[in-house]
Amino acid sequence: SHSAFDMTRLDTKGLQTQLVENVTDTLSINHNWLNGANIHMSWQLLQEERDRIARELMNDDQECLFQEVLEFRLGWNYESFHTFLS
């Protein structure tokens, strides 16, 4: 039987929705799942990386710069994380 569904994934530019139609039995294996069970790990990673950046720059009061570097290194920062959750 044929089934169509919307699939949403997160990439470095935000959310993308694609229409997927399975015409045969299908198995999807990927590593980019983010859900309520593991969202805390993403938040923790952002915080740890932000602190690492502050130590590398030997300064703790350049938050705009830290967030730019987070975006460059991880593909998102505090603002994009908040947007994702909204």
PDB file of C-alpha atoms in Angstrom:
ATOM      1  CA  SER A   1       0.000   0.000   0.000  1.00  0.00           C
ATOM      2  CA  HIS A   2       1.074   3.570  -0.623  1.00  0.00           C
ATOM      3  CA  SER A   3       1.365   6.100   2.174  1.00  0.00           C
ATOM      4  CA  ALA A   4       2.251   9.760   2.111  1.00  0.00           C
ATOM      5  CA  PHE A   5       3.184  11.822   5.116  1.00  0.00           C
ATOM      6  CA  ASP A   6       4.888  15.048   6.092  1.00  0.00           C
ATOM      7  CA  MET A   7       8.401  14.644   7.415  1.00  0.00           C
ATOM      8  CA  THR A   8      10.007  17.490   9.339  1.00  0.00           C
ATOM      9  CA  ARG A   9      13.736  17.715  10.019  1.00  0.00           C
ATOM     10  CA  LEU A  10      16.096  20.290  11.447  1.00  0.00           C
ATOM     11  CA  ASP A  11      19.107  21.489   9.533  1.00  0.00           C
ATOM     12  CA  THR A  12      21.446  24.446  10.003  1.00  0.00           C
ATOM     13  CA  LYS A  13      18.944  26.784   8.314  1.00  0.00           C
ATOM     14  CA  GLY A  14      15.907  25.778  10.399  1.00  0.00           C
ATOM     15  CA  LEU A  15      12.987  23.467   9.811  1.00  0.00           C
ATOM     16  CA  GLN A  16      12.170  21.975   6.451  1.00  0.00           C
ATOM     17  CA  THR A  17       9.039  20.033   5.661  1.00  0.00           C
ATOM     18  CA  GLN A  18       9.012  17.555   2.826  1.00  0.00           C
ATOM     19  CA  LEU A  19       6.311  15.373   1.379  1.00  0.00           C
ATOM     20  CA  VAL A  20       7.453  11.763   1.224  1.00  0.00           C
ATOM     21  CA  GLU A  21       5.598   8.946  -0.488  1.00  0.00           C
ATOM     22  CA  ASN A  22       6.641   5.391   0.230  1.00  0.00           C
ATOM     23  CA  VAL A  23       5.950   3.196  -2.771  1.00  0.00           C
ATOM     24  CA  THR A  24       7.516   0.099  -1.207  1.00  0.00           C
ATOM     25  CA  ASP A  25       8.364  -1.020   2.311  1.00  0.00           C
ATOM     26  CA  THR A  26      10.809   1.547   3.651  1.00  0.00           C
ATOM     27  CA  LEU A  27      13.256   1.750   6.523  1.00  0.00           C
ATOM     28  CA  SER A  28      14.719   5.100   7.484  1.00  0.00           C
ATOM     29  CA  ILE A  29      17.923   5.160   9.517  1.00  0.00           C
ATOM     30  CA  ASN A  30      19.300   8.511  10.585  1.00  0.00           C
ATOM     31  CA  HIS A  31      21.012  10.178  13.499  1.00  0.00           C
ATOM     32  CA  ASN A  32      19.407  13.599  13.715  1.00  0.00           C
ATOM     33  CA  TRP A  33      16.411  12.978  15.966  1.00  0.00           C
ATOM     34  CA  LEU A  34      15.540  15.649  18.500  1.00  0.00           C
ATOM     35  CA  ASN A  35      12.544  15.169  20.759  1.00  0.00           C
ATOM     36  CA  GLY A  36      11.262  15.683  24.285  1.00  0.00           C
ATOM     37  CA  ALA A  37      13.324  12.777  25.569  1.00  0.00           C
ATOM     38  CA  ASN A  38      16.657  14.258  24.490  1.00  0.00           C
ATOM     39  CA  ILE A  39      16.139  18.012  24.011  1.00  0.00           C
ATOM     40  CA  HIS A  40      17.927  18.627  27.320  1.00  0.00           C
ATOM     41  CA  MET A  41      21.115  17.181  25.806  1.00  0.00           C
ATOM     42  CA  SER A  42      21.037  19.735  22.988  1.00  0.00           C
ATOM     43  CA  TRP A  43      20.530  22.559  25.475  1.00  0.00           C
ATOM     44  CA  GLN A  44      23.386  21.220  27.603  1.00  0.00           C
ATOM     45  CA  LEU A  45      25.655  21.029  24.536  1.00  0.00           C
ATOM     46  CA  LEU A  46      24.861  24.656  23.650  1.00  0.00           C
ATOM     47  CA  GLN A  47      25.658  25.787  27.201  1.00  0.00           C
ATOM     48  CA  GLU A  48      28.889  23.795  27.391  1.00  0.00           C
ATOM     49  CA  GLU A  49      30.055  25.061  24.008  1.00  0.00           C
ATOM     50  CA  ARG A  50      29.177  28.653  24.962  1.00  0.00           C
ATOM     51  CA  ASP A  51      31.289  28.310  28.127  1.00  0.00           C
ATOM     52  CA  ARG A  52      34.144  26.783  26.092  1.00  0.00           C
ATOM     53  CA  ILE A  53      34.040  29.762  23.727  1.00  0.00           C
ATOM     54  CA  ALA A  54      34.136  32.193  26.665  1.00  0.00           C
ATOM     55  CA  ARG A  55      37.219  30.414  28.057  1.00  0.00           C
ATOM     56  CA  GLU A  56      38.927  30.394  24.653  1.00  0.00           C
ATOM     57  CA  LEU A  57      38.344  34.120  24.237  1.00  0.00           C
ATOM     58  CA  MET A  58      39.336  34.681  27.893  1.00  0.00           C
ATOM     59  CA  ASN A  59      36.397  36.994  28.359  1.00  0.00           C
ATOM     60  CA  ASP A  60      32.932  36.434  29.777  1.00  0.00           C
ATOM     61  CA  ASP A  61      31.087  39.555  28.627  1.00  0.00           C
ATOM     62  CA  GLN A  62      30.894  39.325  24.828  1.00  0.00           C
ATOM     63  CA  GLU A  63      27.630  37.396  24.560  1.00  0.00           C
ATOM     64  CA  CYS A  64      26.854  38.516  20.989  1.00  0.00           C
ATOM     65  CA  LEU A  65      30.218  37.186  19.836  1.00  0.00           C
ATOM     66  CA  PHE A  66      29.728  33.924  21.755  1.00  0.00           C
ATOM     67  CA  GLN A  67      26.373  33.404  20.049  1.00  0.00           C
ATOM     68  CA  GLU A  68      27.870  34.082  16.604  1.00  0.00           C
ATOM     69  CA  VAL A  69      30.601  31.518  17.243  1.00  0.00           C
ATOM     70  CA  LEU A  70      27.994  29.013  18.508  1.00  0.00           C
ATOM     71  CA  GLU A  71      26.062  29.482  15.264  1.00  0.00           C
ATOM     72  CA  PHE A  72      29.232  28.923  13.254  1.00  0.00           C
ATOM     73  CA  ARG A  73      30.370  25.852  15.201  1.00  0.00           C
ATOM     74  CA  LEU A  74      27.087  24.071  15.882  1.00  0.00           C
ATOM     75  CA  GLY A  75      24.693  25.489  13.306  1.00  0.00           C
ATOM     76  CA  TRP A  76      22.515  27.113  15.952  1.00  0.00           C
ATOM     77  CA  ASN A  77      22.708  29.258  19.073  1.00  0.00           C
ATOM     78  CA  TYR A  78      20.481  30.269  22.009  1.00  0.00           C
ATOM     79  CA  GLU A  79      18.160  32.339  19.809  1.00  0.00           C
ATOM     80  CA  SER A  80      17.663  29.668  17.155  1.00  0.00           C
ATOM     81  CA  PHE A  81      17.172  27.057  19.900  1.00  0.00           C
ATOM     82  CA  HIS A  82      14.429  29.213  21.418  1.00  0.00           C
ATOM     83  CA  THR A  83      12.852  29.709  17.984  1.00  0.00           C
ATOM     84  CA  PHE A  84      12.906  25.963  17.428  1.00  0.00           C
ATOM     85  CA  LEU A  85      11.046  25.390  20.709  1.00  0.00           C
ATOM     86  CA  SER A  86       8.448  28.095  19.973  1.00  0.00           C
TER      87      SER A  86
END
